[in-house]
């Protein structure tokens, strides 16, 4: 307070001054006291700020020390974060369901096992212990991973609850779990080529999972419905498996399609795979032979050749073509293997499956007209369906007279089975082509199509297909009450220097019911072998046609097709089953 003394010293009374006595100091006035109080508070605040700054400096120094030590540890020990990035989806991936709401693919939360190798006491001991509860575990790989100085390694993904509990019960240090979404396919192999599969990040890789990936990832959790009917799919699959086994075929294909809407109700490709374990399947098993493979389909193409003849006016009902002798063209000789050796009408060319008669029609129409018709039927392009797994046809390098003749009966042009099914659907649909689709069509919804054949031409071809089942090579496809129409096709597979007589593609394209065409059924067997029941023949009339009939009998009630019993049809069916079939080994070109 000394520095304030002069102020106090000036404040003395008059009496003191007159007496010559030392001045008496008075108390500081009230405003001075307030001034002194403010100065004390300011000093206290400054001291507090200094203390806080000191504490902050100490904290920052400590933090930087920790970060520096952590950086050194990461440089020495390796990555501390997860080995694989985990991307959080905006919402759950939607389910895939069939047209009736049956779940084909869904997403479940599962547990995945990982380890921090720096916390594992003994890598070999830990790996061996885990193998006791996870039998499929690669002990050598896990031992090697646990011996590193990394901070994170995956041990096994997507454990079942029982496996997780078993691992947890081991009580091994350094192990932990993380929840992960996993795509699950309840139907396993059934419709695996249609459904497809996704990767660990739930991104569609094949099938509908890939085709409709955007809709499934929309994040609203709503299911995406397919046109497939799993009841129909089951029966087609079962019949084809039995046929493959009976005739020791390499592969088989089955397609069921609604001719008016283009909806694919069933698509079977055998052999197949378990969609839950696609990595374990062979590449050939993952091949969708209905869309991703192409074949020379043989005499099924005669239906398109007859349509060509009718459309161009070259072939008229009752008009005949001379099939009494083999046809020589371009250094090749074309034979009829169940030759009639006479002039044949258009109907006889079709029902007796005459290569010579078919070639004569196509040659007279010319390659341009033939190519134009096949293009309108979408047979010169990949099948127009949502799946990415579609193959373009194999076309001839040049389209001259020889190619025109051979293509007329299904040789020299390889197409996918689905493309053929869609072309037959156009015949059944009054000449209107509707693109095949895996998306269901709502009741009453109008589906746009393209008129590719004159309705009268389409009806005439359909009539001839009915004759094939009644009196020709397709008699074993008949199903009483459903009046099936169809066409057999037996093609030799290409080989070095020509075609192999012992390696056949046998197929049958069916339409039912004939009186009110609603569905197409296509069956194809790759390299079937004859047996005692087929008199040793592996041709379509003995192998593919009966399978198609069996499928129709099974699925027609599911599809709501009314059955009309006809005793005469049943009697004719019994006679056909007990008598040898005129269908003989496949036609071929002789050089």
XYZ file of C-alpha atoms in Angstrom:
591
model
C 0.000 0.000 0.000
C 3.072 2.313 0.115
C 2.607 3.566 -3.382
C -0.747 5.034 -2.399
C 0.649 6.905 0.649
C 1.040 10.336 -1.050
C -2.672 10.399 -1.698
C -3.388 9.716 1.904
C -0.809 12.176 3.107
C -2.476 15.057 1.297
C -5.691 14.462 3.127
C -5.029 16.095 6.568
C -7.148 18.411 8.644
C -6.511 22.131 9.009
C -6.086 21.742 12.713
C -3.188 19.389 12.327
C -1.409 21.683 9.925
C -1.789 24.714 12.230
C -0.485 22.872 15.206
C 2.618 21.784 13.341
C 2.001 18.198 14.330
C 2.710 15.290 12.022
C -0.183 14.636 9.706
C -2.611 11.889 10.592
C -3.356 9.391 7.810
C -7.018 8.956 6.953
C -8.624 5.727 5.669
C -8.811 5.330 1.837
C -11.969 6.522 0.331
C -14.533 3.933 -1.004
C -13.558 4.283 -4.687
C -9.932 3.533 -3.844
C -10.941 0.376 -2.040
C -12.842 -0.780 -5.107
C -9.800 -0.054 -7.296
C -7.602 -2.151 -5.076
C -10.105 -4.998 -5.140
C -10.179 -5.053 -8.967
C -6.415 -5.117 -9.110
C -6.344 -8.141 -6.791
C -8.886 -10.003 -8.985
C -6.887 -9.272 -12.127
C -3.758 -10.667 -10.543
C -5.626 -13.807 -9.463
C -7.038 -14.323 -12.993
C -3.618 -14.001 -14.568
C -2.193 -16.545 -12.200
C -5.080 -18.950 -12.994
C -4.535 -18.575 -16.727
C -0.871 -19.334 -16.302
C -1.744 -22.507 -14.402
C -4.223 -23.626 -17.082
C -1.751 -23.007 -19.893
C 0.812 -25.011 -18.019
C -1.641 -27.933 -17.639
C -2.581 -27.798 -21.357
C 1.066 -27.840 -22.341
C 1.700 -30.851 -20.157
C -1.344 -32.663 -21.659
C -0.311 -31.915 -25.232
C 3.190 -33.086 -24.560
C 1.850 -36.321 -23.082
C -0.452 -36.841 -26.095
C 2.358 -36.285 -28.574
C 4.487 -38.717 -26.617
C 1.757 -41.389 -26.889
C 1.231 -40.752 -30.631
C 4.929 -40.940 -31.293
C 5.198 -44.216 -29.441
C 2.142 -45.586 -31.300
C 3.678 -44.657 -34.646
C 6.885 -46.453 -33.741
C 4.923 -49.541 -32.636
C 2.911 -49.620 -35.879
C 6.070 -49.333 -37.930
C 7.561 -52.293 -36.106
C 4.537 -54.527 -35.463
C 2.475 -53.908 -38.584
C -1.083 -52.832 -39.276
C -3.445 -52.621 -36.350
C -6.630 -52.150 -38.325
C -8.696 -54.847 -40.105
C -7.124 -56.702 -43.020
C -10.159 -56.017 -45.180
C -12.264 -52.862 -45.293
C -15.766 -53.190 -43.977
C -18.203 -51.059 -45.945
C -21.449 -50.234 -44.244
C -24.376 -50.494 -46.603
C -26.998 -47.792 -46.687
C -29.633 -50.406 -45.982
C -30.221 -54.156 -46.025
C -29.879 -55.947 -49.362
C -33.314 -57.036 -50.445
C -34.399 -60.654 -50.656
C -34.858 -62.486 -53.945
C -38.181 -64.349 -54.105
C -39.984 -66.389 -56.737
C -43.298 -65.343 -58.258
C -45.156 -66.832 -55.269
C -43.020 -65.172 -52.587
C -40.776 -68.137 -51.779
C -37.386 -66.869 -50.593
C -34.522 -67.631 -52.971
C -31.848 -65.392 -51.420
C -31.694 -63.488 -48.142
C -29.148 -61.794 -45.879
C -28.286 -62.993 -42.373
C -25.956 -61.599 -39.713
C -23.184 -64.098 -38.951
C -20.057 -64.194 -36.794
C -16.568 -64.148 -38.261
C -13.478 -65.187 -36.307
C -10.294 -63.096 -36.334
C -7.120 -62.939 -34.252
C -4.478 -60.520 -33.002
C -1.270 -62.565 -33.494
C 0.615 -60.407 -30.981
C -1.768 -61.636 -28.275
C -1.593 -65.324 -29.257
C 0.644 -67.355 -26.923
C 1.389 -70.305 -29.219
C 0.446 -70.119 -32.912
C 0.635 -73.865 -33.632
C -1.240 -74.831 -30.481
C -3.971 -72.275 -31.198
C -4.381 -73.453 -34.819
C -4.604 -77.107 -33.780
C -7.151 -76.306 -31.067
C -9.305 -74.361 -33.545
C -9.196 -77.269 -35.993
C -10.892 -79.474 -33.401
C -14.056 -77.348 -33.650
C -13.572 -76.065 -37.210
C -12.658 -79.225 -39.171
C -12.312 -77.425 -42.529
C -9.671 -75.072 -41.145
C -6.273 -75.062 -42.875
C -3.994 -75.575 -39.861
C -0.793 -74.709 -41.730
C -2.224 -71.485 -43.082
C -3.584 -70.409 -39.698
C -0.303 -71.267 -37.955
C 1.564 -69.192 -40.489
C -0.813 -66.231 -40.097
C -0.687 -66.368 -36.289
C 3.118 -66.381 -36.350
C 3.298 -62.931 -37.959
C 3.537 -59.634 -36.098
C 0.407 -58.276 -37.682
C -2.362 -57.104 -35.403
C -5.288 -58.520 -37.387
C -5.802 -61.730 -39.389
C -9.005 -63.489 -40.441
C -9.324 -67.076 -39.220
C -12.713 -68.099 -40.662
C -15.671 -66.109 -41.929
C -19.382 -66.627 -41.411
C -19.484 -69.113 -38.566
C -22.671 -70.786 -37.467
C -23.877 -70.030 -33.911
C -22.757 -73.512 -32.836
C -19.268 -72.983 -34.291
C -18.947 -69.617 -32.590
C -19.899 -71.108 -29.234
C -17.407 -73.933 -29.722
C -14.582 -71.494 -30.462
C -15.598 -69.305 -27.554
C -15.483 -72.320 -25.232
C -11.830 -72.932 -26.122
C -10.899 -69.787 -24.210
C -7.844 -69.121 -26.382
C -6.244 -65.648 -26.001
C -5.962 -63.354 -29.003
C -9.206 -64.515 -30.651
C -12.309 -62.412 -31.168
C -15.451 -62.199 -33.310
C -17.013 -59.652 -35.607
C -20.561 -59.657 -36.977
C -20.833 -59.661 -40.775
C -23.772 -59.916 -43.194
C -23.852 -63.048 -45.305
C -25.964 -63.867 -48.352
C -27.779 -67.171 -47.887
C -29.563 -69.274 -50.542
C -32.136 -71.538 -48.859
C -32.765 -73.568 -52.047
C -29.113 -74.476 -52.529
C -28.730 -76.000 -55.999
C -32.299 -75.506 -57.141
C -32.359 -72.597 -59.615
C -28.763 -71.718 -58.710
C -27.981 -70.557 -62.266
C -30.991 -68.244 -62.258
C -30.492 -66.885 -58.743
C -26.696 -66.609 -58.996
C -24.627 -65.410 -56.039
C -22.880 -62.362 -54.539
C -19.429 -61.765 -53.074
C -18.475 -61.075 -49.433
C -19.363 -57.412 -49.870
C -22.862 -58.461 -51.056
C -22.252 -57.309 -54.616
C -24.012 -59.449 -57.217
C -21.612 -61.607 -59.226
C -23.877 -63.861 -61.305
C -27.484 -64.629 -62.145
C -30.331 -62.487 -60.820
C -28.079 -61.275 -57.999
C -26.060 -59.463 -60.658
C -28.878 -58.640 -63.065
C -30.984 -56.920 -60.382
C -28.138 -55.702 -58.169
C -29.332 -52.099 -58.256
C -32.856 -52.962 -57.107
C -31.543 -55.274 -54.381
C -29.194 -52.555 -53.107
C -31.905 -49.887 -53.036
C -31.770 -49.975 -49.242
C -35.514 -50.121 -48.651
C -35.352 -53.817 -47.787
C -38.158 -54.738 -50.178
C -37.828 -58.126 -51.944
C -37.229 -58.438 -55.671
C -39.524 -60.998 -57.288
C -38.533 -63.249 -60.183
C -40.821 -64.900 -62.728
C -39.554 -68.346 -61.709
C -42.105 -70.706 -60.141
C -40.188 -72.942 -57.747
C -42.825 -75.656 -57.958
C -42.341 -75.844 -61.726
C -38.585 -75.523 -61.300
C -38.502 -78.495 -58.931
C -40.286 -80.846 -61.342
C -38.254 -79.796 -64.382
C -35.081 -80.287 -62.352
C -36.150 -83.729 -61.122
C -37.137 -85.011 -64.571
C -33.906 -83.780 -66.147
C -31.753 -85.370 -63.436
C -33.511 -88.687 -63.971
C -33.062 -88.417 -67.760
C -29.386 -87.559 -67.405
C -28.884 -90.621 -65.250
C -30.938 -92.931 -67.458
C -29.174 -91.939 -70.668
C -25.770 -91.133 -69.123
C -25.824 -87.641 -70.625
C -23.109 -85.064 -70.000
C -25.539 -82.215 -69.396
C -29.174 -81.195 -69.665
C -31.244 -78.047 -70.129
C -34.892 -77.331 -69.435
C -36.864 -74.134 -70.104
C -40.530 -73.375 -69.443
C -41.829 -70.083 -70.815
C -45.187 -68.301 -70.950
C -45.746 -67.624 -74.646
C -47.875 -64.488 -74.108
C -45.840 -62.664 -71.484
C -42.335 -64.024 -72.070
C -42.044 -64.960 -68.387
C -39.516 -67.714 -67.775
C -41.177 -69.987 -65.237
C -38.323 -72.472 -65.092
C -34.742 -72.540 -66.265
C -32.660 -75.596 -65.381
C -29.047 -76.211 -66.333
C -27.355 -79.435 -65.247
C -24.864 -80.083 -63.813
C -25.341 -77.263 -61.336
C -23.812 -75.997 -58.093
C -24.715 -74.933 -54.565
C -25.192 -71.150 -54.614
C -24.000 -71.069 -50.984
C -20.591 -72.466 -52.050
C -19.909 -71.201 -55.583
C -16.138 -71.215 -55.055
C -16.220 -74.996 -54.595
C -17.960 -75.606 -57.928
C -16.194 -76.434 -61.170
C -16.368 -73.745 -63.874
C -18.428 -76.100 -66.062
C -20.949 -76.521 -63.252
C -21.403 -72.752 -62.976
C -22.045 -72.515 -66.725
C -25.693 -71.697 -67.427
C -26.211 -73.906 -70.465
C -29.653 -72.451 -71.136
C -28.265 -69.007 -71.988
C -24.468 -69.096 -71.801
C -23.802 -72.072 -74.099
C -24.690 -72.465 -77.765
C -25.539 -75.635 -79.679
C -26.470 -76.776 -83.147
C -30.067 -77.715 -82.383
C -30.785 -80.027 -85.309
C -34.215 -80.608 -86.762
C -36.007 -78.186 -84.439
C -34.916 -75.603 -87.049
C -37.193 -77.283 -89.588
C -40.084 -75.458 -87.945
C -38.470 -72.176 -88.987
C -37.698 -73.537 -92.455
C -41.352 -74.500 -92.957
C -42.334 -70.992 -91.828
C -39.858 -69.624 -94.389
C -41.408 -71.721 -97.150
C -44.945 -70.646 -96.262
C -44.023 -66.991 -95.839
C -42.241 -66.749 -99.203
C -44.901 -68.770 -100.988
C -42.365 -71.406 -102.022
C -44.144 -74.169 -100.120
C -47.928 -74.417 -100.190
C -50.144 -77.071 -98.677
C -50.239 -80.028 -101.038
C -47.157 -78.936 -102.998
C -44.437 -81.580 -103.198
C -40.639 -81.627 -103.176
C -38.553 -84.407 -104.663
C -36.762 -86.221 -101.843
C -36.283 -89.476 -103.730
C -32.501 -89.080 -103.982
C -29.745 -87.641 -101.769
C -28.971 -84.000 -102.425
C -25.449 -83.083 -103.541
C -24.343 -79.517 -102.923
C -20.941 -77.886 -102.627
C -19.094 -81.179 -102.465
C -21.386 -82.521 -99.721
C -24.184 -85.065 -99.817
C -27.316 -84.599 -97.713
C -29.289 -87.741 -96.790
C -32.571 -88.556 -95.084
C -31.980 -91.148 -92.403
C -35.547 -92.306 -92.353
C -35.840 -91.689 -96.072
C -39.153 -92.060 -97.891
C -37.393 -92.039 -101.292
C -40.227 -90.173 -102.984
C -41.745 -86.754 -103.419
C -42.912 -85.282 -100.109
C -45.511 -82.684 -99.241
C -44.690 -79.890 -96.808
C -46.444 -81.813 -94.045
C -44.476 -84.994 -94.831
C -41.173 -83.106 -94.929
C -41.893 -81.896 -91.402
C -43.372 -85.036 -89.838
C -40.740 -87.340 -91.406
C -38.031 -84.762 -90.637
C -36.631 -84.766 -94.156
C -33.279 -83.014 -94.511
C -33.521 -83.129 -98.277
C -36.967 -81.522 -98.402
C -35.961 -78.866 -95.834
C -32.827 -78.050 -97.822
C -34.806 -77.695 -101.063
C -37.174 -75.192 -99.426
C -34.339 -73.087 -97.986
C -32.328 -73.126 -101.213
C -35.300 -71.921 -103.221
C -36.009 -69.153 -100.684
C -32.364 -68.100 -100.680
C -29.890 -67.144 -97.950
C -31.105 -63.541 -97.610
C -34.690 -64.558 -96.878
C -33.508 -67.280 -94.495
C -31.231 -64.903 -92.625
C -33.981 -62.276 -92.408
C -36.457 -64.724 -90.849
C -33.950 -66.029 -88.308
C -33.041 -62.446 -87.388
C -36.692 -61.553 -86.782
C -36.915 -64.576 -84.466
C -33.831 -63.252 -82.576
C -31.833 -66.381 -83.435
C -28.879 -64.421 -84.763
C -28.234 -62.582 -81.494
C -27.831 -63.360 -77.809
C -31.070 -64.162 -76.035
C -32.615 -60.832 -74.941
C -32.998 -61.569 -71.225
C -31.813 -59.709 -68.123
C -29.018 -62.138 -67.275
C -25.454 -61.096 -68.056
C -24.631 -64.763 -68.738
C -25.863 -64.855 -72.323
C -23.856 -65.999 -75.320
C -24.062 -64.756 -78.879
C -24.697 -67.415 -81.534
C -21.926 -68.869 -83.661
C -22.708 -67.873 -87.234
C -21.204 -69.295 -90.416
C -18.257 -67.351 -91.823
C -20.049 -67.195 -95.138
C -23.700 -67.792 -95.870
C -23.719 -69.521 -99.226
C -25.846 -72.354 -100.653
C -24.208 -75.074 -98.507
C -24.781 -73.084 -95.312
C -28.335 -72.268 -96.342
C -29.070 -75.972 -96.814
C -27.487 -77.182 -93.559
C -28.955 -74.380 -91.437
C -32.400 -75.385 -92.694
C -32.138 -78.518 -90.545
C -30.137 -77.064 -87.672
C -26.485 -77.591 -88.573
C -23.878 -74.889 -89.130
C -25.509 -72.366 -86.758
C -25.163 -72.658 -82.962
C -27.647 -70.859 -80.685
C -28.641 -70.932 -77.022
C -31.560 -73.142 -75.926
C -33.400 -70.109 -74.505
C -33.239 -68.403 -77.905
C -34.874 -71.449 -79.484
C -37.573 -71.563 -76.791
C -38.383 -67.883 -77.373
C -38.626 -68.456 -81.144
C -41.090 -71.310 -80.619
C -43.048 -69.087 -78.231
C -43.525 -66.666 -81.143
C -44.989 -69.502 -83.228
C -47.340 -70.379 -80.359
C -48.274 -66.711 -79.854
C -49.715 -66.129 -83.311
C -46.389 -64.975 -84.744
C -45.785 -62.329 -82.067
C -42.308 -62.385 -80.516
C -42.183 -61.440 -76.829
C -38.806 -61.065 -75.194
C -38.089 -63.676 -72.507
C -37.890 -62.151 -69.046
C -37.152 -63.083 -65.431
C -39.444 -60.359 -64.126
C -43.018 -61.338 -63.254
C -45.835 -59.708 -65.181
C -48.755 -58.434 -63.126
C -52.210 -59.830 -63.949
C -53.842 -57.688 -66.596
C -50.577 -56.020 -67.566
C -50.086 -55.619 -71.312
C -46.824 -56.942 -72.691
C -45.551 -55.432 -75.908
C -44.457 -57.831 -78.628
C -43.415 -57.698 -82.264
C -45.247 -59.385 -85.107
C -42.488 -61.438 -86.752
C -44.602 -64.043 -88.562
C -47.949 -63.897 -90.286
C -50.552 -65.382 -87.895
C -51.682 -67.888 -90.543
C -48.088 -69.021 -91.094
C -47.589 -69.452 -87.332
C -50.830 -71.457 -87.047
C -49.853 -73.706 -89.953
C -46.497 -74.486 -88.333
C -48.267 -75.186 -85.033
C -50.636 -77.598 -86.838
C -47.655 -79.456 -88.289
C -46.064 -79.636 -84.834
C -49.218 -81.309 -83.576
C -48.918 -83.889 -86.358
C -45.353 -84.653 -85.252
C -46.649 -85.626 -81.811
C -49.654 -87.510 -83.149
C -47.972 -89.476 -85.931
C -44.296 -88.560 -86.153
C -41.083 -88.610 -84.161
C -42.560 -86.830 -81.116
C -45.178 -89.422 -80.149
C -43.526 -90.120 -76.787
C -44.121 -86.499 -75.754
C -47.898 -86.831 -75.872
C -49.766 -86.242 -72.620
C -53.460 -87.226 -72.637
C -55.696 -84.241 -71.994
C -53.137 -81.565 -72.882
C -52.686 -82.143 -76.656
C -48.988 -81.409 -77.013
C -47.453 -80.006 -80.205
C -43.714 -80.248 -80.750
C -40.648 -80.952 -82.822
C -37.717 -83.277 -82.223
C -34.163 -82.256 -82.952
C -31.141 -84.556 -83.116
C -27.843 -82.998 -84.139
C -24.384 -84.475 -84.354
C -21.783 -82.462 -82.462
C -18.995 -80.863 -84.493
C -15.690 -82.690 -84.409
C -12.367 -82.463 -86.176
C -12.967 -82.636 -89.886
C -16.751 -82.926 -89.619
C -19.377 -84.265 -87.225
C -19.333 -87.126 -84.720
C -22.063 -89.739 -85.189
C -21.725 -90.892 -81.586
C -21.947 -87.492 -79.892
C -25.451 -86.077 -80.190
C -27.480 -83.096 -79.022
C -31.039 -84.361 -78.566
C -33.797 -81.822 -77.990
C -37.550 -81.445 -78.049
C -39.459 -78.164 -78.325
C -43.049 -78.510 -77.099
C -46.074 -76.207 -77.052
C -49.149 -76.939 -74.924
C -52.058 -77.068 -74.980
C -52.266 -77.156 -78.760
C -55.836 -75.802 -78.858
C -54.978 -72.814 -76.657
C -51.184 -72.358 -76.675
C -49.947 -71.063 -73.337
C -46.524 -72.523 -72.600
C -43.344 -73.649 -74.330
C -41.259 -76.455 -72.853
C -37.783 -77.072 -74.226
C -35.692 -80.082 -73.194
C -32.131 -80.693 -74.341
C -29.743 -83.552 -73.512
C -26.044 -83.301 -74.284
C -24.554 -86.584 -75.506
C -27.188 -89.031 -74.273
C -26.590 -92.771 -74.752
C -29.192 -95.260 -75.872
C -30.227 -98.266 -73.803
C -32.485 -101.307 -74.055
C -35.651 -99.229 -73.634
C -34.681 -97.059 -76.624
C -33.513 -99.936 -78.845
C -30.034 -98.487 -78.494
C -30.977 -95.122 -80.017
C -30.068 -91.820 -78.326
C -32.109 -89.631 -80.664
C -34.575 -86.999 -79.477
C -37.716 -89.067 -80.016
C -36.440 -91.616 -77.486
C -34.702 -89.336 -74.988
C -35.802 -85.687 -74.999
C -39.416 -86.139 -76.104
C -40.428 -88.462 -73.211
C -38.781 -86.071 -70.737
C -40.777 -83.158 -72.159
C -44.002 -85.152 -71.854
C -43.200 -86.069 -68.255
C -42.540 -82.414 -67.416
C -45.797 -81.270 -69.015
C -47.800 -83.864 -67.103
C -46.292 -82.680 -63.821
C -46.411 -78.909 -64.271
C -49.714 -78.435 -66.106
C -51.801 -78.771 -62.893
C -49.468 -76.334 -61.107
C -49.946 -73.814 -63.914
C -53.714 -74.246 -63.841
C -54.021 -75.735 -67.335
C -57.302 -77.609 -67.601
C -57.035 -81.243 -68.570
C -59.506 -82.659 -71.057
C -59.683 -86.440 -70.909
C -60.047 -88.165 -74.266
C -60.161 -92.009 -74.317
C -58.947 -92.062 -77.928
C -55.872 -90.033 -76.995
C -55.071 -92.437 -74.159
C -55.368 -95.430 -76.469
C -53.103 -93.775 -79.021
C -50.569 -93.023 -76.282
C -50.479 -96.672 -75.200
C -49.954 -97.811 -78.780
C -47.113 -95.311 -79.228
C -45.402 -96.515 -76.067
C -45.509 -100.153 -77.172
C -44.387 -99.682 -80.791
C -40.920 -98.826 -82.157
C -40.411 -95.172 -83.025
C -39.502 -94.180 -86.592
C -36.926 -91.729 -85.211
C -33.523 -92.987 -86.344
C -29.932 -91.797 -85.768
C -29.201 -88.163 -86.424
C -28.889 -86.762 -89.952
C -25.422 -85.835 -91.068
C -23.496 -84.459 -94.031
C -21.344 -86.959 -95.855
C -18.196 -85.674 -97.523
